[in-house]
Amino acid sequence: MYLKTIVNEILKKNNRSLSWLSVEMNKTFDGLKLSLLKGSLKYNDLILMSKILNVPPTVFFEETNPTHLLDKEALKAPDGEHEASILEMELKNHKEMLSTLRDQLKDKDKIISLLSK
């Protein structure tokens, strides 16, 4: 679930957007975003993404716990606050996934209506 957060962090450091990355990878924006949210990218896509972002592929696997992505104050916080920060990050990722899935449903409904004509 944290793959999107890692990629967003790299993109932000390089002043790039997720839409730029999707074009570079020859993927749809929604498809790439959903794959990152689900953590379901294929091996070849991870390798391609690491080349495009100019980072080693291991960056995507360094830690299973996203504490390296939190600010320094969150790391100093008591355990309850630290867990709350992680839960807030997960909630944000789930909301993004929900939004992406809703957008895909709208697109599919439009395609169905156009094909029905």
XYZ file of C-alpha atoms in Angstrom:
117
model
C 0.000 0.000 0.000
C 2.929 2.344 0.540
C 4.347 2.096 -2.967
C 2.362 5.130 -4.119
C 3.704 7.173 -1.213
C 7.287 6.234 -2.102
C 6.750 7.096 -5.775
C 5.035 10.383 -4.863
C 7.997 11.297 -2.667
C 10.466 10.621 -5.514
C 8.334 12.537 -8.011
C 8.047 15.493 -5.644
C 11.828 15.628 -5.175
C 12.256 15.686 -8.964
C 9.443 18.213 -9.559
C 7.549 15.704 -11.669
C 3.951 14.513 -11.605
C 2.302 11.139 -11.668
C 0.772 12.014 -15.031
C 4.294 12.598 -16.400
C 5.365 9.192 -15.093
C 2.327 7.495 -16.630
C 3.157 8.987 -20.047
C 6.812 7.958 -19.731
C 5.758 4.405 -18.833
C 3.135 4.299 -21.615
C 0.395 3.620 -19.040
C -2.922 5.315 -18.379
C -2.890 7.673 -15.429
C -5.714 5.829 -13.670
C -4.166 2.428 -14.350
C -0.789 3.439 -12.954
C -2.340 5.165 -9.949
C -4.455 2.128 -9.114
C -1.478 -0.213 -9.503
C 0.549 1.942 -7.136
C -2.265 2.119 -4.605
C -2.788 -1.626 -4.694
C 0.924 -2.367 -4.872
C 0.221 -4.579 -7.881
C 2.807 -3.396 -10.407
C 4.487 -6.044 -12.503
C 8.209 -6.679 -12.161
C 8.974 -5.198 -15.586
C 6.977 -2.061 -14.727
C 8.935 -1.621 -11.489
C 12.216 -1.916 -13.377
C 11.033 0.562 -16.024
C 9.802 2.958 -13.355
C 13.140 2.801 -11.537
C 14.974 3.620 -14.791
C 12.657 6.529 -15.582
C 12.929 7.912 -12.041
C 16.677 7.242 -12.016
C 16.565 5.309 -8.739
C 17.557 1.736 -7.927
C 14.636 -0.722 -7.804
C 15.466 -1.469 -4.182
C 14.043 1.950 -3.245
C 10.577 0.476 -3.636
C 11.360 -2.359 -1.199
C 13.617 -0.799 1.439
C 11.145 -0.950 4.289
C 7.778 -2.532 4.809
C 7.012 0.042 7.492
C 6.608 3.543 6.042
C 8.286 5.307 8.980
C 11.027 6.644 6.695
C 8.334 8.634 4.896
C 7.001 10.402 7.962
C 8.350 13.700 9.168
C 10.871 13.763 12.024
C 8.286 14.974 14.532
C 6.091 11.938 13.847
C 9.058 9.683 14.513
C 9.621 11.324 17.900
C 5.943 11.042 18.812
C 4.684 8.446 21.284
C 3.612 5.097 19.831
C -0.080 6.032 19.744
C 0.580 9.157 17.721
C 2.948 7.275 15.423
C 0.306 4.633 14.756
C -2.230 7.407 14.138
C 0.076 8.934 11.520
C 0.377 5.593 9.761
C -3.389 5.092 9.888
C -3.951 8.571 8.466
C -1.601 7.733 5.590
C -3.468 4.480 4.945
C -6.813 6.298 5.046
C -5.539 8.826 2.507
C -4.393 5.996 0.212
C -7.762 4.254 0.513
C -9.594 7.467 -0.331
C -7.398 7.923 -3.404
C -8.108 4.346 -4.477
C -11.839 4.887 -4.029
C -11.684 8.061 -6.096
C -9.717 6.321 -8.851
C -12.155 3.413 -8.956
C -15.106 5.811 -9.162
C -13.441 7.621 -12.059
C -12.909 4.318 -13.846
C -16.572 3.402 -13.370
C -17.643 6.736 -14.860
C -15.352 6.180 -17.836
C -16.697 2.671 -18.374
C -20.285 3.931 -18.168
C -19.487 6.523 -20.856
C -17.960 3.855 -23.071
C -20.981 1.597 -22.629
C -23.379 4.420 -23.479
C -21.365 5.306 -26.590
C -21.273 1.680 -27.707
C -25.021 1.360 -27.142
C -25.742 4.141 -29.655
